């Protein structure tokens, strides 16, 4: 059981082990905590912290870049890995195996040296069509990326950046949108460097469900003008669940079950059929990149939900 990646078996009479393989250090951490929402235990098979710990322990035997440790201030585990995609693959595998859990927003792992805060940087390589390179350079510049090299050949541009790991959180989906799906990006850990300053994650607030209910088309139709919706009609919901994105910077508490008042009065033009815009279907990676510090992603074998943390006072 003590055999791990990089261990060498040698002749005991002439031991000459090979040097250990250098493994890039973890740069991102997330908290994996047991699900405590009102829907806890309804869809998952493994729901306790003991189940989660056994699964993480089993994963570390085959994934040498993954580390975990128990949280000191709450029930759950701090899981560290090589990036947002690395951890989201683990979460997706767990939910397919029947696990139910909640995860927090990814945080970069910082270091303190000589009184200075250091954060991880990535060496990012981007290949895009020349017509999209301007949008990519502008977006990465806002994310504190520093372009080190640019080459153009046969209508394609290769851009090399040095960028804080924080800047890449949630960027992949934006990159695919900006390049119309025609771009490629890859990155490897470069080094720890000075803190790059504040990077804005999300400027919009969210629509938060007021009380347990089942969403109604008429209520969602009236909420459409308030922002983008993440769920459709007929969805069971609980208090504190995130229904959609608010068009303003504040959170808004809403009632998605508010039906139409029924009277015996009818008038021409007042009873149009309800036309709903299709909800935004967010993937696990989208949800992880979307949430703020006071929000959680609830992951079950059948559903992925966004919610506010228990006890968080909702402003708006």
Short mmCIF file of C-alpha atoms in Angstrom, two decimals:
data_model
loop_
_atom_site.label_atom_id
_atom_site.label_comp_id
_atom_site.label_asym_id
_atom_site.label_seq_id
_atom_site.Cartn_x
_atom_site.Cartn_y
_atom_site.Cartn_z
CA UNK A 1 0.00 0.00 0.00
CA UNK A 2 2.94 2.37 0.44
CA UNK A 3 3.84 2.13 -3.27
CA UNK A 4 3.12 5.43 -5.05
CA UNK A 5 4.00 7.10 -8.34
CA UNK A 6 7.74 7.74 -8.61
CA UNK A 7 8.87 4.94 -6.24
CA UNK A 8 11.64 2.74 -7.67
CA UNK A 9 12.22 -0.95 -6.95
CA UNK A 10 15.92 -1.83 -7.05
CA UNK A 11 18.32 -4.68 -6.33
CA UNK A 12 18.97 -4.66 -2.54
CA UNK A 13 22.65 -5.47 -3.16
CA UNK A 14 23.12 -2.52 -5.50
CA UNK A 15 20.39 0.07 -4.79
CA UNK A 16 20.41 2.87 -7.35
CA UNK A 17 16.95 4.46 -7.30
CA UNK A 18 15.84 6.81 -10.03
CA UNK A 19 15.22 10.43 -8.99
CA UNK A 20 11.62 11.18 -7.95
CA UNK A 21 9.37 12.74 -10.55
CA UNK A 22 8.75 16.46 -10.00
CA UNK A 23 5.00 17.06 -9.73
CA UNK A 24 3.57 20.54 -10.15
CA UNK A 25 2.20 21.79 -6.82
CA UNK A 26 -1.56 22.28 -6.36
CA UNK A 27 -2.64 25.82 -7.19
CA UNK A 28 -6.42 25.71 -6.59
CA UNK A 29 -8.41 24.57 -3.57
CA UNK A 30 -12.13 24.03 -2.97
CA UNK A 31 -14.16 22.91 0.04
CA UNK A 32 -16.11 19.67 -0.36
CA UNK A 33 -18.85 19.60 2.28
CA UNK A 34 -21.81 17.27 2.90
CA UNK A 35 -25.08 18.43 1.36
CA UNK A 36 -27.30 20.17 3.94
CA UNK A 37 -29.96 21.61 1.61
CA UNK A 38 -33.67 20.77 2.07
CA UNK A 39 -33.29 18.29 -0.82
CA UNK A 40 -30.36 16.46 0.83
CA UNK A 41 -30.44 12.68 0.53
CA UNK A 42 -33.23 12.56 -2.07
CA UNK A 43 -31.08 11.81 -5.11
CA UNK A 44 -27.69 10.61 -3.88
CA UNK A 45 -26.55 7.25 -2.53
CA UNK A 46 -23.44 8.44 -0.63
CA UNK A 47 -24.16 11.62 1.34
CA UNK A 48 -22.09 11.69 4.56
CA UNK A 49 -18.65 13.18 5.20
CA UNK A 50 -17.31 9.67 5.84
CA UNK A 51 -18.35 8.60 2.34
CA UNK A 52 -16.71 11.71 0.84
CA UNK A 53 -13.48 11.11 2.77
CA UNK A 54 -13.26 7.48 1.64
CA UNK A 55 -13.73 8.56 -1.98
CA UNK A 56 -11.09 11.30 -1.73
CA UNK A 57 -8.63 8.91 -0.10
CA UNK A 58 -9.17 6.42 -2.91
CA UNK A 59 -8.67 9.16 -5.51
CA UNK A 60 -5.32 10.27 -4.07
CA UNK A 61 -3.91 6.76 -4.64
CA UNK A 62 -4.18 7.23 -8.40
CA UNK A 63 -4.04 11.03 -8.71
CA UNK A 64 -0.71 12.27 -7.36
CA UNK A 65 -1.55 15.95 -7.99
CA UNK A 66 -4.57 15.84 -5.67
CA UNK A 67 -4.38 16.62 -1.95
CA UNK A 68 -7.04 16.92 0.75
CA UNK A 69 -7.28 17.77 4.43
CA UNK A 70 -10.18 18.04 6.92
CA UNK A 71 -11.61 21.50 7.56
CA UNK A 72 -10.91 22.86 11.05
CA UNK A 73 -13.91 25.20 11.31
CA UNK A 74 -16.64 23.05 9.71
CA UNK A 75 -17.51 19.55 8.55
CA UNK A 76 -15.91 18.79 5.20
CA UNK A 77 -12.59 18.76 3.38
CA UNK A 78 -10.30 21.22 1.66
CA UNK A 79 -9.37 19.63 -1.67
CA UNK A 80 -6.41 21.02 -3.62
CA UNK A 81 -5.58 20.30 -7.25
CA UNK A 82 -3.89 21.55 -10.37
CA UNK A 83 -6.75 23.65 -11.65
CA UNK A 84 -10.45 24.20 -12.04
CA UNK A 85 -10.79 21.45 -14.69
CA UNK A 86 -8.85 18.96 -12.54
CA UNK A 87 -11.25 19.36 -9.61
CA UNK A 88 -14.40 19.54 -11.75
CA UNK A 89 -13.54 16.18 -13.35
CA UNK A 90 -13.30 14.66 -9.86
CA UNK A 91 -16.67 16.19 -8.87
CA UNK A 92 -18.32 14.92 -12.06
CA UNK A 93 -16.96 11.40 -11.48
CA UNK A 94 -18.25 11.46 -7.90
CA UNK A 95 -21.77 12.51 -8.88
CA UNK A 96 -21.92 9.79 -11.54
CA UNK A 97 -20.95 7.26 -8.87
CA UNK A 98 -23.88 8.32 -6.66
CA UNK A 99 -22.21 10.88 -4.38
CA UNK A 100 -24.04 13.97 -3.17
CA UNK A 101 -22.09 17.00 -1.92
CA UNK A 102 -21.65 20.76 -2.02
CA UNK A 103 -18.60 22.67 -3.20
CA UNK A 104 -17.45 26.25 -2.62
CA UNK A 105 -15.91 28.75 -5.00
CA UNK A 106 -12.33 27.82 -6.07
CA UNK A 107 -9.56 29.73 -4.29
CA UNK A 108 -5.92 30.01 -5.34
CA UNK A 109 -3.31 28.74 -2.89
CA UNK A 110 -1.22 31.72 -1.75
CA UNK A 111 2.27 31.82 -0.24
CA UNK A 112 3.97 34.28 2.07
CA UNK A 113 7.66 35.02 1.47
CA UNK A 114 9.58 37.86 3.12
CA UNK A 115 6.33 39.55 4.12
CA UNK A 116 5.06 39.54 0.51
CA UNK A 117 1.98 37.65 -0.71
CA UNK A 118 2.68 35.44 -3.72
CA UNK A 119 0.16 33.76 -5.99
CA UNK A 120 0.52 31.08 -8.71
CA UNK A 121 0.99 32.08 -12.36
CA UNK A 122 0.35 29.99 -15.44
CA UNK A 123 2.12 29.93 -18.81
CA UNK A 124 -0.85 30.17 -21.19
CA UNK A 125 -0.66 29.35 -24.91
CA UNK A 126 -3.56 30.36 -27.15
CA UNK A 127 -4.09 29.47 -30.83
CA UNK A 128 -6.84 31.50 -32.53
CA UNK A 129 -7.90 32.78 -35.90
CA UNK A 130 -6.42 36.24 -36.55
CA UNK A 131 -9.87 37.86 -36.65
CA UNK A 132 -10.47 36.90 -32.99
CA UNK A 133 -7.07 37.72 -31.53
CA UNK A 134 -8.08 41.29 -30.60
CA UNK A 135 -10.99 40.11 -28.42
CA UNK A 136 -8.80 37.48 -26.73
CA UNK A 137 -5.96 39.94 -26.00
CA UNK A 138 -8.42 42.50 -24.59
CA UNK A 139 -10.15 39.95 -22.33
CA UNK A 140 -6.89 38.44 -21.03
CA UNK A 141 -5.53 41.94 -20.38
CA UNK A 142 -8.47 42.62 -18.05
CA UNK A 143 -7.66 39.34 -16.28
CA UNK A 144 -4.10 40.59 -15.53
CA UNK A 145 -2.54 38.53 -18.30
CA UNK A 146 0.81 39.74 -19.70
CA UNK A 147 1.47 38.84 -23.35
CA UNK A 148 5.04 37.63 -23.83
CA UNK A 149 5.01 36.44 -27.43
CA UNK A 150 2.82 36.61 -30.56
CA UNK A 151 3.37 34.87 -33.90
CA UNK A 152 1.12 34.85 -36.99
CA UNK A 153 1.16 32.20 -39.69
CA UNK A 154 -1.37 31.08 -42.32
CA UNK A 155 -4.14 33.21 -40.84
CA UNK A 156 -3.67 31.83 -37.32
CA UNK A 157 -2.16 33.59 -34.31
CA UNK A 158 -0.29 31.96 -31.45
CA UNK A 159 -0.30 34.05 -28.28
CA UNK A 160 1.71 33.29 -25.16
CA UNK A 161 0.75 34.87 -21.86
CA UNK A 162 1.84 34.83 -18.26
CA UNK A 163 -1.35 35.10 -16.24
CA UNK A 164 -2.43 34.60 -12.60
CA UNK A 165 -4.25 31.32 -12.03
CA UNK A 166 -7.19 33.38 -10.66
CA UNK A 167 -7.62 34.98 -14.07
CA UNK A 168 -8.26 31.63 -15.74
CA UNK A 169 -11.10 30.62 -13.41
CA UNK A 170 -14.19 30.43 -15.60
CA UNK A 171 -12.41 31.89 -18.63
CA UNK A 172 -12.60 28.78 -20.85
CA UNK A 173 -16.31 29.22 -21.66
CA UNK A 174 -15.79 32.94 -22.42
CA UNK A 175 -12.84 32.02 -24.64
CA UNK A 176 -14.94 29.56 -26.67
CA UNK A 177 -17.64 32.22 -27.09
CA UNK A 178 -15.17 34.94 -28.14
CA UNK A 179 -13.51 32.66 -30.72
CA UNK A 180 -16.78 31.07 -31.99
CA UNK A 181 -15.46 27.69 -30.85
CA UNK A 182 -12.43 27.95 -33.15
CA UNK A 183 -9.73 28.58 -30.52
CA UNK A 184 -7.44 26.33 -28.52
CA UNK A 185 -5.88 27.12 -25.15
CA UNK A 186 -3.54 25.22 -22.86
CA UNK A 187 -1.60 26.19 -19.77
CA UNK A 188 1.00 24.82 -17.35
CA UNK A 189 2.17 26.06 -13.98
CA UNK A 190 4.92 28.66 -14.41
CA UNK A 191 5.88 30.02 -10.98
CA UNK A 192 4.72 31.90 -7.90
CA UNK A 193 4.77 35.65 -8.43
CA UNK A 194 3.60 38.86 -6.75
CA UNK A 195 -0.11 39.42 -6.06
CA UNK A 196 -1.63 40.86 -9.26
CA UNK A 197 -4.44 42.84 -7.61
CA UNK A 198 -8.20 42.46 -7.62
CA UNK A 199 -9.82 40.51 -10.46
CA UNK A 200 -13.59 40.92 -10.83
CA UNK A 201 -15.39 37.58 -10.86
CA UNK A 202 -19.00 38.64 -11.34
CA UNK A 203 -20.72 42.03 -11.25
CA UNK A 204 -24.33 40.82 -11.33
CA UNK A 205 -26.48 39.78 -8.40
CA UNK A 206 -28.73 36.73 -8.38
CA UNK A 207 -32.43 35.91 -8.10
CA UNK A 208 -33.01 33.97 -4.87
CA UNK A 209 -36.09 31.86 -4.13
CA UNK A 210 -38.20 33.23 -1.26
CA UNK A 211 -39.79 29.99 0.00
CA UNK A 212 -40.18 26.29 -0.90
CA UNK A 213 -42.30 25.95 -4.03
CA UNK A 214 -42.62 24.61 -7.56
CA UNK A 215 -41.86 27.13 -10.30
CA UNK A 216 -44.79 28.34 -12.41
CA UNK A 217 -44.57 29.54 -16.02
CA UNK A 218 -46.59 32.71 -15.34
CA UNK A 219 -44.22 33.79 -12.53
CA UNK A 220 -41.11 33.00 -14.60
CA UNK A 221 -42.56 35.01 -17.49
CA UNK A 222 -42.76 38.07 -15.24
CA UNK A 223 -39.25 37.45 -13.88
CA UNK A 224 -37.65 37.27 -17.34
CA UNK A 225 -37.21 41.04 -17.52
CA UNK A 226 -35.29 40.95 -14.23
CA UNK A 227 -32.47 38.84 -15.69
CA UNK A 228 -31.46 35.43 -17.03
CA UNK A 229 -33.18 32.33 -15.63
CA UNK A 230 -31.44 29.04 -14.89
CA UNK A 231 -34.54 26.86 -14.39
CA UNK A 232 -37.78 26.24 -16.25
CA UNK A 233 -41.38 25.77 -15.09
CA UNK A 234 -42.36 22.78 -12.97
CA UNK A 235 -39.05 22.64 -11.08
CA UNK A 236 -39.19 22.01 -7.31
CA UNK A 237 -37.25 24.70 -5.45
CA UNK A 238 -36.32 25.56 -1.86
CA UNK A 239 -35.65 28.74 0.08
CA UNK A 240 -32.22 30.18 -0.71
CA UNK A 241 -31.85 28.41 -4.07
CA UNK A 242 -30.58 30.59 -6.93
CA UNK A 243 -33.14 30.88 -9.70
CA UNK A 244 -31.22 33.07 -12.13
CA UNK A 245 -28.97 36.09 -12.61
CA UNK A 246 -30.23 39.55 -11.68
CA UNK A 247 -29.69 42.32 -14.22
CA UNK A 248 -28.37 44.57 -11.41
CA UNK A 249 -25.54 44.17 -8.92
CA UNK A 250 -27.80 43.39 -5.95
CA UNK A 251 -29.48 40.10 -5.04
CA UNK A 252 -33.25 39.96 -5.39
CA UNK A 253 -35.59 37.67 -3.44
CA UNK A 254 -38.38 36.43 -5.73
CA UNK A 255 -41.40 34.11 -5.69
CA UNK A 256 -41.30 31.82 -8.78
CA UNK A 257 -44.65 30.22 -7.78
CA UNK A 258 -46.75 33.35 -7.97
CA UNK A 259 -49.74 32.41 -10.14
CA UNK A 260 -52.12 34.55 -12.13
CA UNK A 261 -55.09 35.98 -10.23
CA UNK A 262 -58.23 34.34 -11.54
CA UNK A 263 -61.38 36.45 -12.09
CA UNK A 264 -64.44 36.10 -14.26
CA UNK A 265 -63.49 39.22 -16.21
CA UNK A 266 -61.95 38.77 -19.65
CA UNK A 267 -60.76 41.38 -22.11
CA UNK A 268 -59.38 41.18 -25.60
CA UNK A 269 -55.58 41.34 -25.61
CA UNK A 270 -55.10 40.74 -21.89
CA UNK A 271 -54.89 36.95 -22.02
CA UNK A 272 -51.93 36.39 -24.31
CA UNK A 273 -50.19 33.06 -24.01
CA UNK A 274 -47.08 32.96 -21.85
CA UNK A 275 -43.90 32.80 -23.96
CA UNK A 276 -40.82 31.81 -21.97
CA UNK A 277 -37.23 32.29 -23.07
CA UNK A 278 -35.43 28.94 -22.72
CA UNK A 279 -33.43 28.88 -19.45
CA UNK A 280 -29.64 29.02 -19.47
CA UNK A 281 -28.41 25.44 -18.97
CA UNK A 282 -25.19 25.73 -16.98
CA UNK A 283 -22.65 22.92 -16.86
CA UNK A 284 -20.77 21.95 -13.71
CA UNK A 285 -17.74 23.98 -14.83
CA UNK A 286 -19.96 27.00 -15.52
CA UNK A 287 -21.52 26.78 -12.05
CA UNK A 288 -18.16 26.46 -10.28
CA UNK A 289 -16.82 29.49 -12.13
CA UNK A 290 -20.03 31.49 -11.59
CA UNK A 291 -20.53 31.43 -7.81
CA UNK A 292 -19.26 34.00 -5.32
CA UNK A 293 -17.85 33.39 -1.84
CA UNK A 294 -21.31 33.37 -0.19
CA UNK A 295 -22.72 30.76 -2.59
CA UNK A 296 -22.45 27.00 -3.11
CA UNK A 297 -22.88 24.48 -5.91
CA UNK A 298 -25.07 21.56 -4.85
CA UNK A 299 -24.07 18.45 -6.81
CA UNK A 300 -26.19 15.28 -6.91
CA UNK A 301 -26.36 12.36 -9.39
CA UNK A 302 -29.42 13.95 -11.04
CA UNK A 303 -29.09 17.71 -10.50
CA UNK A 304 -26.68 20.62 -10.25
CA UNK A 305 -28.12 23.55 -8.30
CA UNK A 306 -26.82 26.92 -7.17
CA UNK A 307 -27.71 28.17 -3.69
CA UNK A 308 -26.82 30.70 -1.04
CA UNK A 309 -24.92 29.45 2.00
CA UNK A 310 -27.12 28.63 4.99
CA UNK A 311 -27.33 31.60 7.32
CA UNK A 312 -26.28 34.17 4.71
CA UNK A 313 -28.47 37.26 4.88
CA UNK A 314 -29.69 38.09 1.37
CA UNK A 315 -29.49 41.76 0.49
CA UNK A 316 -31.60 43.40 -2.15
#
